[in-house]
CSV table of C-alpha atoms and ligand atoms in Angstrom, one decimal:
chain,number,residue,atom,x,y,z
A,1,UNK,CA,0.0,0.0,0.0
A,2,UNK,CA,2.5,2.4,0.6
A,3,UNK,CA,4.4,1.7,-2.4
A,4,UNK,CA,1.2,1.6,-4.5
A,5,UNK,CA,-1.5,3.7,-2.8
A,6,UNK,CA,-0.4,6.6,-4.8
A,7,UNK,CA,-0.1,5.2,-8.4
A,8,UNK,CA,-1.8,7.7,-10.7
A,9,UNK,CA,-1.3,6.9,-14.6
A,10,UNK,CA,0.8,9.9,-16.0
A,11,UNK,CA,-1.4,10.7,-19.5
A,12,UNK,CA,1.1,13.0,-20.2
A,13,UNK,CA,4.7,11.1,-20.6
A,14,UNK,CA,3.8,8.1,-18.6
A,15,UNK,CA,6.1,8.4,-15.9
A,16,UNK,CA,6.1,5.8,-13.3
A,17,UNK,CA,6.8,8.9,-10.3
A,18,UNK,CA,4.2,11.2,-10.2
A,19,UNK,CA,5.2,14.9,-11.7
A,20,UNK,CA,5.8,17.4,-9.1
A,21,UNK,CA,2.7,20.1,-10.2
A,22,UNK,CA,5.2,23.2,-9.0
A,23,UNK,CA,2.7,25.8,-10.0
A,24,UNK,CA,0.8,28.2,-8.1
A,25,UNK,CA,-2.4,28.4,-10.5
A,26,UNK,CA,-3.9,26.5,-13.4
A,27,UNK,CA,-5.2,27.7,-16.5
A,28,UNK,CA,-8.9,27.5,-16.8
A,29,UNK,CA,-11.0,26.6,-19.9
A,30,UNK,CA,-11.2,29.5,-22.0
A,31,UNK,CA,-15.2,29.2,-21.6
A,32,UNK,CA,-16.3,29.1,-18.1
A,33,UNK,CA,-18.8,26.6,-16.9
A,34,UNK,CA,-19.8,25.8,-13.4
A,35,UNK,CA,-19.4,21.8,-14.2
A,36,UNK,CA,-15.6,23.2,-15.8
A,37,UNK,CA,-15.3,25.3,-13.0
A,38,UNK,CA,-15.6,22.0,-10.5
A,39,UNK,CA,-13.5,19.6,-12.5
A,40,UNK,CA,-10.7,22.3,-13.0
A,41,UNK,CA,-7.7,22.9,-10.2
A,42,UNK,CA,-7.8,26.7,-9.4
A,43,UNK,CA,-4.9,27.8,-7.4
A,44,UNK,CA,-2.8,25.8,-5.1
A,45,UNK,CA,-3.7,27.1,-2.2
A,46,UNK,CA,-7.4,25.7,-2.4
A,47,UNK,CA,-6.3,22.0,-4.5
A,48,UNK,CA,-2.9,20.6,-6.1
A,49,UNK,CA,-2.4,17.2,-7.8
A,50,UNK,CA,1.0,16.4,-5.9
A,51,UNK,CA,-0.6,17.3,-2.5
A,52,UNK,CA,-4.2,15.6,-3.1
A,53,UNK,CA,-1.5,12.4,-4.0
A,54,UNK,CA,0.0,12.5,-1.0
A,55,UNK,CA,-3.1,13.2,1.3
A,56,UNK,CA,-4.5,9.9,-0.4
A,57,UNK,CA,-1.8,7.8,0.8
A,58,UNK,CA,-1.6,8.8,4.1
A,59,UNK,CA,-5.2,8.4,4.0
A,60,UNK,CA,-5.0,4.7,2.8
A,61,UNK,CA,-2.4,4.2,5.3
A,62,UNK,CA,-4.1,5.1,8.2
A,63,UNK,CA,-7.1,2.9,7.1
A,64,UNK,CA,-8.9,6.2,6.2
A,65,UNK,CA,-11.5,7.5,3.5
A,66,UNK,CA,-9.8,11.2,3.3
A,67,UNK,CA,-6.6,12.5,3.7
A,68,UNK,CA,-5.1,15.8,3.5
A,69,UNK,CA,-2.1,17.3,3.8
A,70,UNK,CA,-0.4,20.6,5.6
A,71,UNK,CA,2.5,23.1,6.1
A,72,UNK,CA,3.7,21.3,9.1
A,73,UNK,CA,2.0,19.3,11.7
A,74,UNK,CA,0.7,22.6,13.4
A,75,UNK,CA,-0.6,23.8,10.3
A,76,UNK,CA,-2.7,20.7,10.5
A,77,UNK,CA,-3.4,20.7,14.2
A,78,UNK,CA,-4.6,24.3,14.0
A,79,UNK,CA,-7.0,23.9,10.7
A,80,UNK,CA,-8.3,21.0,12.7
A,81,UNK,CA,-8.9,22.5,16.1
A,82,UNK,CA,-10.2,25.8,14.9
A,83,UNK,CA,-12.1,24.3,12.2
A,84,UNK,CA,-14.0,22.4,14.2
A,85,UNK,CA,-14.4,24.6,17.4
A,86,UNK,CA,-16.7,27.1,17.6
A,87,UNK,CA,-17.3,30.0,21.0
A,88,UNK,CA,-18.2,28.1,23.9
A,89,UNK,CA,-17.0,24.4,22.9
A,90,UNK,CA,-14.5,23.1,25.5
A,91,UNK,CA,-11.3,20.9,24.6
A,92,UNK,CA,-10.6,17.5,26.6
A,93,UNK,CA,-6.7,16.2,26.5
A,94,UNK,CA,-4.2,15.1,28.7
A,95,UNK,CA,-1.5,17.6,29.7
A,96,UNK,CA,0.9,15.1,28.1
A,97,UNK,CA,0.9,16.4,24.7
A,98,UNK,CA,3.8,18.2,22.3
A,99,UNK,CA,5.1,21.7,23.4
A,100,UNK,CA,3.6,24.0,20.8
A,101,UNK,CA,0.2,21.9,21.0
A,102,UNK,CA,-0.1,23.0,25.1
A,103,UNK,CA,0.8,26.1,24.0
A,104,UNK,CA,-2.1,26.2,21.2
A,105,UNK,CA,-4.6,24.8,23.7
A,106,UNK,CA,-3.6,26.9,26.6
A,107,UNK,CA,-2.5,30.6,25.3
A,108,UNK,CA,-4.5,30.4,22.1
A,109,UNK,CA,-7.7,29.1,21.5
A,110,UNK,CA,-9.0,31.2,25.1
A,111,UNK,CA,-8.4,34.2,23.3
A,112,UNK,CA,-11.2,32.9,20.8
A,113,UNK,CA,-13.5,31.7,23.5
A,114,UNK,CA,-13.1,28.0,23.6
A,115,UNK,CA,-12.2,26.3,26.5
A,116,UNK,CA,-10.0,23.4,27.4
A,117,UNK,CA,-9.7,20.9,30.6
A,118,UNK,CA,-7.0,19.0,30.8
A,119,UNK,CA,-7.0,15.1,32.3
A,120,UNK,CA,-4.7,14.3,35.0
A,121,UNK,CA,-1.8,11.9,33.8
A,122,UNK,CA,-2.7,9.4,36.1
A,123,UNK,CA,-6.5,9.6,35.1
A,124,UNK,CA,-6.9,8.8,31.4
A,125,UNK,CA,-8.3,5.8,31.0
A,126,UNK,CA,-10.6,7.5,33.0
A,127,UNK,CA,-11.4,10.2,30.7
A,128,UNK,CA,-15.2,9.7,30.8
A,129,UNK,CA,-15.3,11.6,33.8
A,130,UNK,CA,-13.9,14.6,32.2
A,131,UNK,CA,-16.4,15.1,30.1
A,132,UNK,CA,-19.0,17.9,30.1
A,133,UNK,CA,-21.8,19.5,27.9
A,134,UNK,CA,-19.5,21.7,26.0
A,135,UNK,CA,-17.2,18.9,25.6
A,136,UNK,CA,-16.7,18.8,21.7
A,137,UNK,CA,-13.7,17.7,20.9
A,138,UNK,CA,-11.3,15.3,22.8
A,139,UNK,CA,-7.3,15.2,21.7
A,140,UNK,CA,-4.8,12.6,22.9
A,141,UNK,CA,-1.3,11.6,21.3
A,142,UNK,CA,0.0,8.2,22.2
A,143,UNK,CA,3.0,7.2,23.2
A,144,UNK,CA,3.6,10.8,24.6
A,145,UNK,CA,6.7,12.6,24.5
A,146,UNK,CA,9.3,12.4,26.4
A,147,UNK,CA,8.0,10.3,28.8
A,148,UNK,CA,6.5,7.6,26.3
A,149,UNK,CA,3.3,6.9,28.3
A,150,UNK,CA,0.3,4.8,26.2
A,151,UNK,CA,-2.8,6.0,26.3
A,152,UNK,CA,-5.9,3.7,26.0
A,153,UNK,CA,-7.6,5.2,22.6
A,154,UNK,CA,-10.8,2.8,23.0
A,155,UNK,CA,-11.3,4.7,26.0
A,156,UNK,CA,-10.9,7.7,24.4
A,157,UNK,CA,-13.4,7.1,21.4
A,158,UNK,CA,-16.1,5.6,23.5
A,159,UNK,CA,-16.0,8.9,26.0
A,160,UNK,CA,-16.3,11.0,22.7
A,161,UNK,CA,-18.9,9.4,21.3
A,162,UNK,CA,-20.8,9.7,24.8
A,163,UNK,CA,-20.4,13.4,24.4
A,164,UNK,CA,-20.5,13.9,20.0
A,165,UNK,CA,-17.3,15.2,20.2
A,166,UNK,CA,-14.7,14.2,17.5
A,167,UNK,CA,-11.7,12.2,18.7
A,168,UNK,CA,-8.2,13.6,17.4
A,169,UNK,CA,-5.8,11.1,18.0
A,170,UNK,CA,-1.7,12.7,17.1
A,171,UNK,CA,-0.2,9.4,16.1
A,172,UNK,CA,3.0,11.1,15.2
A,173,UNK,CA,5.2,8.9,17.2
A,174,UNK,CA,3.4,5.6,16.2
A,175,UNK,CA,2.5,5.9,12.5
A,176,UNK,CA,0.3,3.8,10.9
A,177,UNK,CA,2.9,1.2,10.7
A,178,UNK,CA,2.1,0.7,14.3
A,179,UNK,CA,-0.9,2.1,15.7
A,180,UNK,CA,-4.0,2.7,13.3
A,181,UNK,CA,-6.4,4.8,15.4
A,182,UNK,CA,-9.4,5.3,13.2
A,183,UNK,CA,-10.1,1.5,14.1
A,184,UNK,CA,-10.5,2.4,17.9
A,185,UNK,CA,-13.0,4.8,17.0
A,186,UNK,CA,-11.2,8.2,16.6
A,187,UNK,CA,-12.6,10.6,13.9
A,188,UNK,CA,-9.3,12.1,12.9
A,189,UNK,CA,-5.7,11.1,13.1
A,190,UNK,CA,-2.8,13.9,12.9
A,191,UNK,CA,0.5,13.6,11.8
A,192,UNK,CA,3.6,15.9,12.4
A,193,UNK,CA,4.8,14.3,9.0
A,194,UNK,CA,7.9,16.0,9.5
A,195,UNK,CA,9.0,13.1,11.8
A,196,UNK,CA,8.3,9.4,10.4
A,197,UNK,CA,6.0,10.2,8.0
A,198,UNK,CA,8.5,12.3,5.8
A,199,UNK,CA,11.5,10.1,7.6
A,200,UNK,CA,14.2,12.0,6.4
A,201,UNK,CA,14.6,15.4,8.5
A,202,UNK,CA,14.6,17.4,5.4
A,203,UNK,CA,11.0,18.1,4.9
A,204,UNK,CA,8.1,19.8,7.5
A,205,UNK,CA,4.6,18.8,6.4
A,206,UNK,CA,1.2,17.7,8.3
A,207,UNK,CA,-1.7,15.3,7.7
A,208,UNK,CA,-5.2,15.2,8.6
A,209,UNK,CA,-7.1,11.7,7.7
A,210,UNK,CA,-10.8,10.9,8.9
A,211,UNK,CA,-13.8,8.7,7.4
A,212,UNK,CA,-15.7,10.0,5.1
A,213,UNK,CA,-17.1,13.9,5.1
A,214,UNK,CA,-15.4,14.9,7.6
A,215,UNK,CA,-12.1,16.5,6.2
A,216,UNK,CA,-14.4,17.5,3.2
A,217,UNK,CA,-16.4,19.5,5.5
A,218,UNK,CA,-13.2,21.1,6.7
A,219,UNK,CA,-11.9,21.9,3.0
A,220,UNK,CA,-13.0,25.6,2.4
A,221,UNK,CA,-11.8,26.4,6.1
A,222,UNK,CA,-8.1,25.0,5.4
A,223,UNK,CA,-8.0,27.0,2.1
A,224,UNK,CA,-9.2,30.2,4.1
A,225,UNK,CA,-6.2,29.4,7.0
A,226,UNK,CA,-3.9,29.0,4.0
A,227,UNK,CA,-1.5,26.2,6.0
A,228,UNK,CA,-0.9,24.8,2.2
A,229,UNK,CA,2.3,22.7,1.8
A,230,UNK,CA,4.8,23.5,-1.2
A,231,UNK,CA,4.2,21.1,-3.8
A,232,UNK,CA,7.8,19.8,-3.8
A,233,UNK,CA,7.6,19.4,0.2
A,234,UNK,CA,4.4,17.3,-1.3
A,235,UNK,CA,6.6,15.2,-3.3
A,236,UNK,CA,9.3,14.5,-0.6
A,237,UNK,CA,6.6,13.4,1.8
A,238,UNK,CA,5.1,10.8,-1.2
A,239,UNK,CA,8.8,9.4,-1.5
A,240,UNK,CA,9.5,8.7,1.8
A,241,UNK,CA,5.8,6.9,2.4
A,242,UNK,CA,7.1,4.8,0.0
A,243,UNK,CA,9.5,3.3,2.4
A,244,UNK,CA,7.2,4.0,6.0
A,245,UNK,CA,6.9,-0.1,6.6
A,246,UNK,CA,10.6,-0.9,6.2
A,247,UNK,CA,11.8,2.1,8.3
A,248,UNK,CA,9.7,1.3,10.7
A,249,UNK,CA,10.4,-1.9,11.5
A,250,UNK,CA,13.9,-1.2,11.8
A,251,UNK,CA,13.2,2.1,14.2
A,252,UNK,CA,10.9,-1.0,16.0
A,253,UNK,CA,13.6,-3.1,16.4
A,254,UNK,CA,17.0,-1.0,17.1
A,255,UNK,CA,14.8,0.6,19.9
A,256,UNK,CA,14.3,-2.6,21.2
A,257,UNK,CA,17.3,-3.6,20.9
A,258,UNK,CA,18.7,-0.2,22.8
A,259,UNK,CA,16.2,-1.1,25.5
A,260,UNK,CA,17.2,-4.8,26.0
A,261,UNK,CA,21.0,-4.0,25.7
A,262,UNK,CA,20.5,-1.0,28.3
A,263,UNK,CA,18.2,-2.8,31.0
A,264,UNK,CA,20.5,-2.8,34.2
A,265,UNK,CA,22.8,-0.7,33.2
A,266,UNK,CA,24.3,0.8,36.3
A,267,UNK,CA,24.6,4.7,34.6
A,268,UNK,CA,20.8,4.3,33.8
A,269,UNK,CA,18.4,5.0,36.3
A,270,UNK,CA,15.2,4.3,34.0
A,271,UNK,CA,14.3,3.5,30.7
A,272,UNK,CA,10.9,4.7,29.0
A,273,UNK,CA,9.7,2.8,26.8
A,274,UNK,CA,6.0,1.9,26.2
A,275,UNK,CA,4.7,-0.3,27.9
A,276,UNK,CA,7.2,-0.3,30.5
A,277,UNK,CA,5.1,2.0,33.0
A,278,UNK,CA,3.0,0.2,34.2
A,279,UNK,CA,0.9,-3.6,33.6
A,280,UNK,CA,-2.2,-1.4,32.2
A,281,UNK,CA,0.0,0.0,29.6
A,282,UNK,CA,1.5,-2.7,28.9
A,283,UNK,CA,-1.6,-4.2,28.4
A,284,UNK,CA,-2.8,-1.3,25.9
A,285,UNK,CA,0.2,-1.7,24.1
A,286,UNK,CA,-0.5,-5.1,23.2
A,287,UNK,CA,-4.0,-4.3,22.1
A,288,UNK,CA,-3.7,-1.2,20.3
A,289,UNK,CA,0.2,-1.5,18.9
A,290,UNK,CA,1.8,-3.6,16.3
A,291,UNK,CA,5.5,-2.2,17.1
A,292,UNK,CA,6.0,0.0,20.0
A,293,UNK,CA,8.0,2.7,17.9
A,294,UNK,CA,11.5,4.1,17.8
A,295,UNK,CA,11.8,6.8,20.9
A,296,UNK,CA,13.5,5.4,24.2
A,297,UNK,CA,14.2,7.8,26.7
A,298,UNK,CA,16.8,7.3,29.7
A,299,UNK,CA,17.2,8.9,32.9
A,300,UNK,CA,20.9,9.0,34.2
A,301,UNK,CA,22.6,8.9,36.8
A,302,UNK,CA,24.7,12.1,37.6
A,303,UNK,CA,21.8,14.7,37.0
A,304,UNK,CA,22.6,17.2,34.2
A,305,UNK,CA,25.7,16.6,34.2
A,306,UNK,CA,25.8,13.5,34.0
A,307,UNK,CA,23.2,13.7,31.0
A,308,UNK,CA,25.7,16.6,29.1
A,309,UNK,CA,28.5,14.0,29.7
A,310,UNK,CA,26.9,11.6,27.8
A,311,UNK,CA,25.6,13.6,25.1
A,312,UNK,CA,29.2,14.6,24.6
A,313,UNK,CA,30.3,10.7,24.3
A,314,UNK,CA,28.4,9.8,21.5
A,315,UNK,CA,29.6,10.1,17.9
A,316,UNK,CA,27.1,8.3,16.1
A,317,UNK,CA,24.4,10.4,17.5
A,318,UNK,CA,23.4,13.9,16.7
A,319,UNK,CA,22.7,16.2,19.2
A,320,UNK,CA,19.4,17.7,17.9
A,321,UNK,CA,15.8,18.1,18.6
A,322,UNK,CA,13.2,16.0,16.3
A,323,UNK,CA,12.5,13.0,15.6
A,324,UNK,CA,11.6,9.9,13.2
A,325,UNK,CA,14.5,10.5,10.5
A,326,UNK,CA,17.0,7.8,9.1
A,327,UNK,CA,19.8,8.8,11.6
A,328,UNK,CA,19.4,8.3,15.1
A,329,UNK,CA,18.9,11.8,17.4
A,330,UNK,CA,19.9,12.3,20.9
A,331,UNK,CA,18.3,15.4,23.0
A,332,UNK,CA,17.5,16.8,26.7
A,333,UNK,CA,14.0,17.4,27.0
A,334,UNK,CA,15.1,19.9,30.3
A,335,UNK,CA,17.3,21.7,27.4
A,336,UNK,CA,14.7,21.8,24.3
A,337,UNK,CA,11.2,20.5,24.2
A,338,UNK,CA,10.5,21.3,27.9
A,339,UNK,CA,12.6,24.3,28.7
A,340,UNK,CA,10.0,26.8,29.0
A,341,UNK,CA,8.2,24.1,32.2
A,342,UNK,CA,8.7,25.0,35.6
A,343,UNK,CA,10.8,22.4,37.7
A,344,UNK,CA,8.2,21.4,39.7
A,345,UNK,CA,5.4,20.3,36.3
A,346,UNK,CA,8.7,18.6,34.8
A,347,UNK,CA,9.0,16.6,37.9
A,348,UNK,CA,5.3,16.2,38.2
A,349,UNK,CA,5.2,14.4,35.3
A,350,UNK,CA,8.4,12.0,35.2
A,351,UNK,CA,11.0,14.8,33.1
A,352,UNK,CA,13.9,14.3,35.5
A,353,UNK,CA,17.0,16.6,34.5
A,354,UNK,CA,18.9,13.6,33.2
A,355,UNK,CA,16.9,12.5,30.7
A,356,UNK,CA,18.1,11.9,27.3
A,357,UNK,CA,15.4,11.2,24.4
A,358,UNK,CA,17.0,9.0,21.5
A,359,UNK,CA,15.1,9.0,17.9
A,360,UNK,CA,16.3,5.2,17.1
A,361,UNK,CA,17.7,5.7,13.2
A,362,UNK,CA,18.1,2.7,10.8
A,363,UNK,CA,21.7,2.4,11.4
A,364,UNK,CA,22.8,-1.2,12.6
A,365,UNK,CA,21.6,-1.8,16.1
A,366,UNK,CA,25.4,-2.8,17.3
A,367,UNK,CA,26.8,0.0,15.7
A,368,UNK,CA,23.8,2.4,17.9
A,369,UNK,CA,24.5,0.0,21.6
A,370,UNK,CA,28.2,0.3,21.3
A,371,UNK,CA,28.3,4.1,20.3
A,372,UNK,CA,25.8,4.5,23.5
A,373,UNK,CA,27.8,2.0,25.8
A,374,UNK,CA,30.7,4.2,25.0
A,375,UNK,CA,28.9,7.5,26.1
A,376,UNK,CA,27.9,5.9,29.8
A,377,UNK,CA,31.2,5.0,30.6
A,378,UNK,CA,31.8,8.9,30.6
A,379,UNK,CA,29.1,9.4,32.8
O,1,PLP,C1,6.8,17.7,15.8
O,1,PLP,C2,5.5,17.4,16.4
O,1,PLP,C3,4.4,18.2,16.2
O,1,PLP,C4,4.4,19.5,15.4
O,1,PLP,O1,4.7,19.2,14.1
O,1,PLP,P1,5.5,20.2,13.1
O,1,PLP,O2,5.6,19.4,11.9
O,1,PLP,O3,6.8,20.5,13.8
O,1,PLP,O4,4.6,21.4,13.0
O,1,PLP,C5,3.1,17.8,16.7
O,1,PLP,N1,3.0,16.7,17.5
O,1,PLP,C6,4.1,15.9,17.7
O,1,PLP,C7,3.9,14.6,18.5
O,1,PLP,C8,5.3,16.2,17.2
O,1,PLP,O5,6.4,15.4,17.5
């Protein structure tokens, strides 16, 4: 599917890659029609060949009817939220959720009047009892970031459907490969498809996917917002779906490896890993994941300095922030994703100073354990 879901026959030349439609408008028929008028692209911004492509494999990927694709993942996130949302509707989500997605939910969307409640960490699969009248649209990412907690989507889709809201699932860190949540019941699945989607850190795009109607619905609203991607982003994003399934087994299997080769270590305090929290999520895992993804986080011994120690062992990694590309990443979430948290919420939710997040590459597992052996020594 991911090699073929986006075959298209090229009437033009018959090229076997779909052509990159690098154009801002189209020409229209010299006598208008409405009938013409619908058939006809107008202007990039509102339709594009090489971006309606790509939005139909992602769609097919996720097990979806539509797909649709986006500037970056917030460009995606945003049309979505504020789409959908109108004066008075309320948000429901964990506070376990990407940076700039707290800071959408929290700082932004008051300012036009709709409301959002977070769930306690500990409470999720308890979500039902969040709910409330205004309750219209419930958002949840699983695994979560750093920390690489599950959450139980089933839950999730059965305490929006008590309230009509729309389920938003973020499956960034899963991808279809692993996690398909439109079969637990959520009504749209996001993707920063910067990270394993696009797999190759040189492209930013988003993705929407839902049943059918529902992304239509949204259409005219995401052309108004204008979070369009650039056609030849478009392309980058179809070539690396091409490959999704056989990156991500290998990001599957050098994490586990990482985590198996790292268990005991005495530099390393705790792995996180999902599944590993607890017998509940390990449970959820097993239900709702195929592969449990390519992000392990460690907590080290030695506090920060310990952590900047280790950073400063490793060769093979790359001391960046990100995620989900062929090379393996190493950051501090105290340093990058969760600088701007108060000590006290980083240590409420598990972010001790020493932790290093890895973004498992491709490269050979042995080559990844020894490079990250090497590093602990040093710590
Ligand atoms: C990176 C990321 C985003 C934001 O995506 P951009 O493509 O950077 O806009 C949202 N959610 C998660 C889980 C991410 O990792």
């Amino acid at each position: 599917m991911a090699v073929h879901a986006g075959d298209r026959p090229d009437r033009n030349a018959g090229a076997v890659v779909a052509p990159i439609y690098q154009t801002s408008t189209f020409r229209f028929p010299a006598a208008f029609s409405e009938a013409g008028a619908r058939r006809t692209h107008l202007y990039t911004r509102v339709a594009n060949p090489t971006l309606t492509q790509a939005g139909s494999v992602v769609s097919a990927l996720e097990g979806g009817k539509e797909g649709r694709v986006f500037a970056s993942g917030m460009a995606a996130l945003s049309t979505v939220l504020l789409g959908h949302l109108n004066r008075g509707d309320e948000v429901l989500a964990p506070e376990d959720l990407y940076g700039n997605t707290v800071t959408l939910l929290k700082q932004e969307l008051p300012r036009w009047g709709i409301a959002v409640r977070f769930v306690p960490a500990a409470r999720g699969s308890q979500v039902g009892e969040y709910l409330s009248d205004r309750t219209r649209l419930l958002l949840v990412e699983s695994p979560t970031n750093p920390t690489l907690h599950v959450y139980d989507l089933r839950a999730w889709a059965r305490a929006a459907e008590r309230a009509h809201a729309w389920l938003v699932v973020d499956n960034t860190f899963s991808t279809p490969v692993n996690q398909q949540p439109l079969r637990w019941g959520a009504q749209v699945v996001m993707h920063s498809a910067t990270k394993y989607l696009g797999g190759h850190s040189d492209l930013l795009a988003g993705a929407l996917v839902s049943g059918p109607g529902l992304l239509t619905g949204l259409d005219p609203f995401a052309a108004t917002l204008g979070g369009t991607l650039d056609p030849i982003a478009g392309f980058l994003l179809l070539r690396g779906m091409k490959t999704l399934p056989l990156r991500m087994a290998r990001h599957n299997e050098n994490a586990r490896a990482v985590v198996e080769e790292l268990e005991g270590h005495p530099k390393v305090m705790r792995i996180c890993y999902p599944g590993r929290a607890s017998a509940e999520e390990e449970r959820i895992c097993r239900r709702q994941m195929r592969g449990r993804g390519g992000m392990v986080s460690l907590v080290l011994r030695g506090g920060l300095g310990g952590a900047r120690r280790f950073l400063q062992g490793l060769s093979l990694f790359q001391v960046a922030s990100s995620l989900g590309g062929v090379e393996s990443l190493v950051s501090l979430p105290l340093e990058t994703s969760h600088r701007a948290m108060s000590s006290e919420e980083r240590e409420r939710r598990g972010i001790a100073d020493s932790m290093a997040r890895l973004s498992l590459g491709i490269e050979d597992a042995a080559d990844l354990v020894a490079d990250l052996k090497g590093a602990l020594s040093r710590v």
